[in-house]
XYZ file of C-alpha atoms in Angstrom:
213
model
C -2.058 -27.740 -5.898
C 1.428 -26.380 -6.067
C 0.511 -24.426 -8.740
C -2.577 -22.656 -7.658
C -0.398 -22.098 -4.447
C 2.228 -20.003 -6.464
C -0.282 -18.547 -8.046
C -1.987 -17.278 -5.306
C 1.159 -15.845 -4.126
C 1.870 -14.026 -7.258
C -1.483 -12.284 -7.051
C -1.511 -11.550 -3.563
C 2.167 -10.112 -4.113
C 0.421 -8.092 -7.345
C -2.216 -7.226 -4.932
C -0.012 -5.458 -2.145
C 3.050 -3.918 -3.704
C 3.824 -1.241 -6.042
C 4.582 -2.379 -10.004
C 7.121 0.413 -10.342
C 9.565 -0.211 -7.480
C 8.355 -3.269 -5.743
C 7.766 -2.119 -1.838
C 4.442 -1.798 -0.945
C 1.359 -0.387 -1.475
C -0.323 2.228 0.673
C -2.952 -0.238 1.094
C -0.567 -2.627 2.417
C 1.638 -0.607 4.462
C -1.385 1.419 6.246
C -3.164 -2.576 6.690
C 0.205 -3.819 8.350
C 0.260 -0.824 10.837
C -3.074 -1.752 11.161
C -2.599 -5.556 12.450
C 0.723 -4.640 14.039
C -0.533 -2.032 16.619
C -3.678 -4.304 17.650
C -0.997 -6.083 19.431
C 2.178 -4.304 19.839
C 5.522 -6.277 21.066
C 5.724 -5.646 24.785
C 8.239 -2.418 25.709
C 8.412 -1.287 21.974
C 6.536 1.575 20.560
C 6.427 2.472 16.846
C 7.443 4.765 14.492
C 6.459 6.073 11.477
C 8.659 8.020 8.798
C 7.764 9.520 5.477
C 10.258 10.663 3.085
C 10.051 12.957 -0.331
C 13.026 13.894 -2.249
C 13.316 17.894 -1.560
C 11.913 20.270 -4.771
C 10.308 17.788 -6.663
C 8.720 19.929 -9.158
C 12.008 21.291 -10.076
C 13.691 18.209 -10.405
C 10.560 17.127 -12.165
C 11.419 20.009 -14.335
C 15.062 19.700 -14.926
C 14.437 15.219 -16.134
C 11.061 15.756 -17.953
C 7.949 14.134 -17.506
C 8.979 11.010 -19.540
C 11.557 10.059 -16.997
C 9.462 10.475 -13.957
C 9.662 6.663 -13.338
C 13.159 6.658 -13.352
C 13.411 8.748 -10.629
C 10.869 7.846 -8.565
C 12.875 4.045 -9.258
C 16.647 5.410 -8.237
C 14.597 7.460 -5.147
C 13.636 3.862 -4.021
C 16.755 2.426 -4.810
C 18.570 4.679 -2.402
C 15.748 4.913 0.438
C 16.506 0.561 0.111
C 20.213 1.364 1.222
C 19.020 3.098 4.796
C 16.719 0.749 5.607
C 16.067 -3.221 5.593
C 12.852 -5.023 4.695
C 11.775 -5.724 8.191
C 10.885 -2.209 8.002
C 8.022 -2.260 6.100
C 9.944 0.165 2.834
C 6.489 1.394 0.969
C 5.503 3.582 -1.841
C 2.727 5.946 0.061
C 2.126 8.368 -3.064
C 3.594 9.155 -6.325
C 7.084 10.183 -4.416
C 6.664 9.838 -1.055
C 7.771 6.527 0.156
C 7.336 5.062 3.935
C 8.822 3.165 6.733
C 7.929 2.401 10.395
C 10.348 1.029 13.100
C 9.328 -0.499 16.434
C 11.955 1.123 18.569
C 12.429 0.675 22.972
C 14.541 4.094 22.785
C 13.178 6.932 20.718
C 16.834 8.114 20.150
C 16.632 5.064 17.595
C 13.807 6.544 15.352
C 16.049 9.397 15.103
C 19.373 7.602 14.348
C 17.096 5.836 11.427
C 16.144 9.458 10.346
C 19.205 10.647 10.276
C 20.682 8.015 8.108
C 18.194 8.328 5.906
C 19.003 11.638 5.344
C 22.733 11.012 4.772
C 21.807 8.772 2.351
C 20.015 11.426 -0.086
C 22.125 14.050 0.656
C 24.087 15.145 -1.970
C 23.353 12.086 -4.118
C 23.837 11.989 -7.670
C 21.625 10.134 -10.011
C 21.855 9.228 -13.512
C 18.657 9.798 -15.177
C 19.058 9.627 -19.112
C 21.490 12.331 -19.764
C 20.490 13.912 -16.577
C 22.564 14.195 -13.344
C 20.557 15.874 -10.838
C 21.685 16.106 -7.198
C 18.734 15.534 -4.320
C 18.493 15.374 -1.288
C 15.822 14.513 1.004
C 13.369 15.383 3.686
C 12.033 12.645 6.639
C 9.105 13.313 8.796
C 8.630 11.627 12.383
C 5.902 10.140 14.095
C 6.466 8.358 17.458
C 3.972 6.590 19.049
C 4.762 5.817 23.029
C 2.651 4.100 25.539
C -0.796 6.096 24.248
C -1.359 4.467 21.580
C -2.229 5.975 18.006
C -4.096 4.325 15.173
C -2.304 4.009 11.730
C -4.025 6.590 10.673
C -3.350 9.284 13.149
C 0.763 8.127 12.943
C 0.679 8.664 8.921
C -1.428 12.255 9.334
C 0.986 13.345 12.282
C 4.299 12.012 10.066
C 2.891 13.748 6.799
C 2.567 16.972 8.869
C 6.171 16.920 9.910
C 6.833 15.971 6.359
C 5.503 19.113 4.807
C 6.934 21.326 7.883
C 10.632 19.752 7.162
C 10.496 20.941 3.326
C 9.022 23.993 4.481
C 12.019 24.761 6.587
C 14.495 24.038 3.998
C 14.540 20.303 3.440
C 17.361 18.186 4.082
C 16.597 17.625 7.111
C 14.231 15.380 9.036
C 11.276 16.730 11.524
C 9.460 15.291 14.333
C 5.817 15.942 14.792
C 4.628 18.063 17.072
C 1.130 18.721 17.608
C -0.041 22.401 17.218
C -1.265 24.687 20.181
C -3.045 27.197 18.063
C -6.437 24.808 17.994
C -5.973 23.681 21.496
C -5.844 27.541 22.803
C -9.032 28.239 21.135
C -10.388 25.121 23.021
C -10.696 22.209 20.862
C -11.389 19.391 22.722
C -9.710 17.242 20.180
C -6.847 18.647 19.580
C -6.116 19.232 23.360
C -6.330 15.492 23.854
C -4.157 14.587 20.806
C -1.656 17.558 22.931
C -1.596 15.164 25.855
C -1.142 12.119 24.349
C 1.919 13.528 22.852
C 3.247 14.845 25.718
C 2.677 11.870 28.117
C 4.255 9.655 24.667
C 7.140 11.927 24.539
C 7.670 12.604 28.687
C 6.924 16.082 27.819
C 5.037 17.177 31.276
C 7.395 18.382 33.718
C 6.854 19.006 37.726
C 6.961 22.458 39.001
C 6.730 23.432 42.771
C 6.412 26.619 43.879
C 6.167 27.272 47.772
C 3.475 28.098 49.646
C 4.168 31.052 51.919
C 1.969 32.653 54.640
C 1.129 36.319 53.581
C-alpha cells in the first residue's frame, strides 16, 4: 500500500509540474487560483505576476537554439531566489514563468515586483560559453474586494506583461484596464473599468456648489 501511495504521488507530481525546471504547470497553477479564490482568506486579496526575461529572441539568438533549456533553467533558478514556494513559482509558457501572492496591503504586491526585478537585473548567466546579461520584465494583476476569476487575473497580468516590455523592460507594470473600448460603449469592458477602480480605490468624490443664478 505504501508503494502504490508513492507512486501515486510521483505521478500526480509528473502530472502537475514542469519536467524542465520543476514548478508547475499552467494547468496546475491556473487550477490552484482556481480552488484558492472560491474561498479567499478573509481581508487578503490576490495577486498575480508574470515575468519574461526582456528580448528573448535576441538572447535566443546570441545562446542558440540548442541551449534554450539552459536558459529557460538558470531564468527559473533566479525567479526561485525572489520568491518562496508558498507562492505558487510556475512555468506559464515556454519563458514566461508565474507567481501569485495573497497580500492585505497592495504596496506588498509591489515590493514582491520590485524584488523580482532586482533580481534579473543585470544578471549574468553562464550558458555554455555564453555570458549573456538579462534582465527582466513583471506584470501586475491585483484583485481587491471584486473579485476576478483566474482567468481574468492571468489575461489582465499578461497585458501588463506585454505593455512593460513594450516600454522598455526592466521594469514591472500594473494592469490597467483600457478606456478606448469603454468610450465606444462596451458594456463589458466598462464593467471590468469599475471593478478595477472600486479594487484599486480609484473613484474619488468631487463637490461642486450649487449656486442660485
Amino acid at each position: 500500500a505504501g508503494d502504490n501511495a508513492e507512486l501515486q504521488q510521483e505521478i500526480e507530481k509528473l502530472r502537475s509540474h514542469d519536467i524542465l525546471t520543476g514548478l508547475l504547470n499552467r494547468q496546475a497553477f491556473i487550477r490552484q487560483l482556481q480552488d484558492e479564490l472560491a474561498s479567499p482568506p478573509e481581508g487578503r486579496h490576490m495577486a498575480v505576476l508574470l515575468v519574461a526575461l526582456d528580448e528573448h529572441s535576441r538572447l535566443q539568438e546570441k545562446i542558440g537554439a540548442a541551449a534554450t533549456d539552459l536558459l529557460i533553467r538558470q531564468t527559473a533558478g533566479v525567479f526561485g531566489e525572489a520568491i518562496d514556494d508558498a507562492m505558487l513559482p510556475s512555468r506559464l509558457s515556454d519563458h514566461v514563468l508565474a507567481a501569485r501572492i495573497w497580500f492585505e496591503e497592495r504596496s506588498e504586491a509591489e515590493s514582491l515586483a520590485t524584488r523580482i526585478i532586482e533580481t534579473f537585473s543585470g544578471r549574468v548567466l553562464e550558458i555554455r560559453d555564453k555570458s549573456p546579461t538579462v534582465t527582466a520584465s513583471v506584470g501586475l494583476a491585483v484583485g481587491g474586494s471584486q473579485l476576478f476569476t483566474a482567468d481574468e487575473l492571468l489575461a489582465q497580468s499578461e497585458s501588463a506583461l506585454r505593455e512593460a516590455q513594450r516600454t522598455g523592460g526592466n521594469s514591472y507594470m500594473r494592469y490597467r484596464p483600457s478606456t478606448g473600448a469603454a468610450d465606444a460603449g462596451d458594456a463589458a469592458q466598462w464593467t471590468e473599468t469599475l471593478r478595477h477602480a472600486l479594487n484599486n480605490e480609484d473613484f474619488r468624490l468631487v463637490r461642486l456648489p450649487i449656486t442660485s443664478m
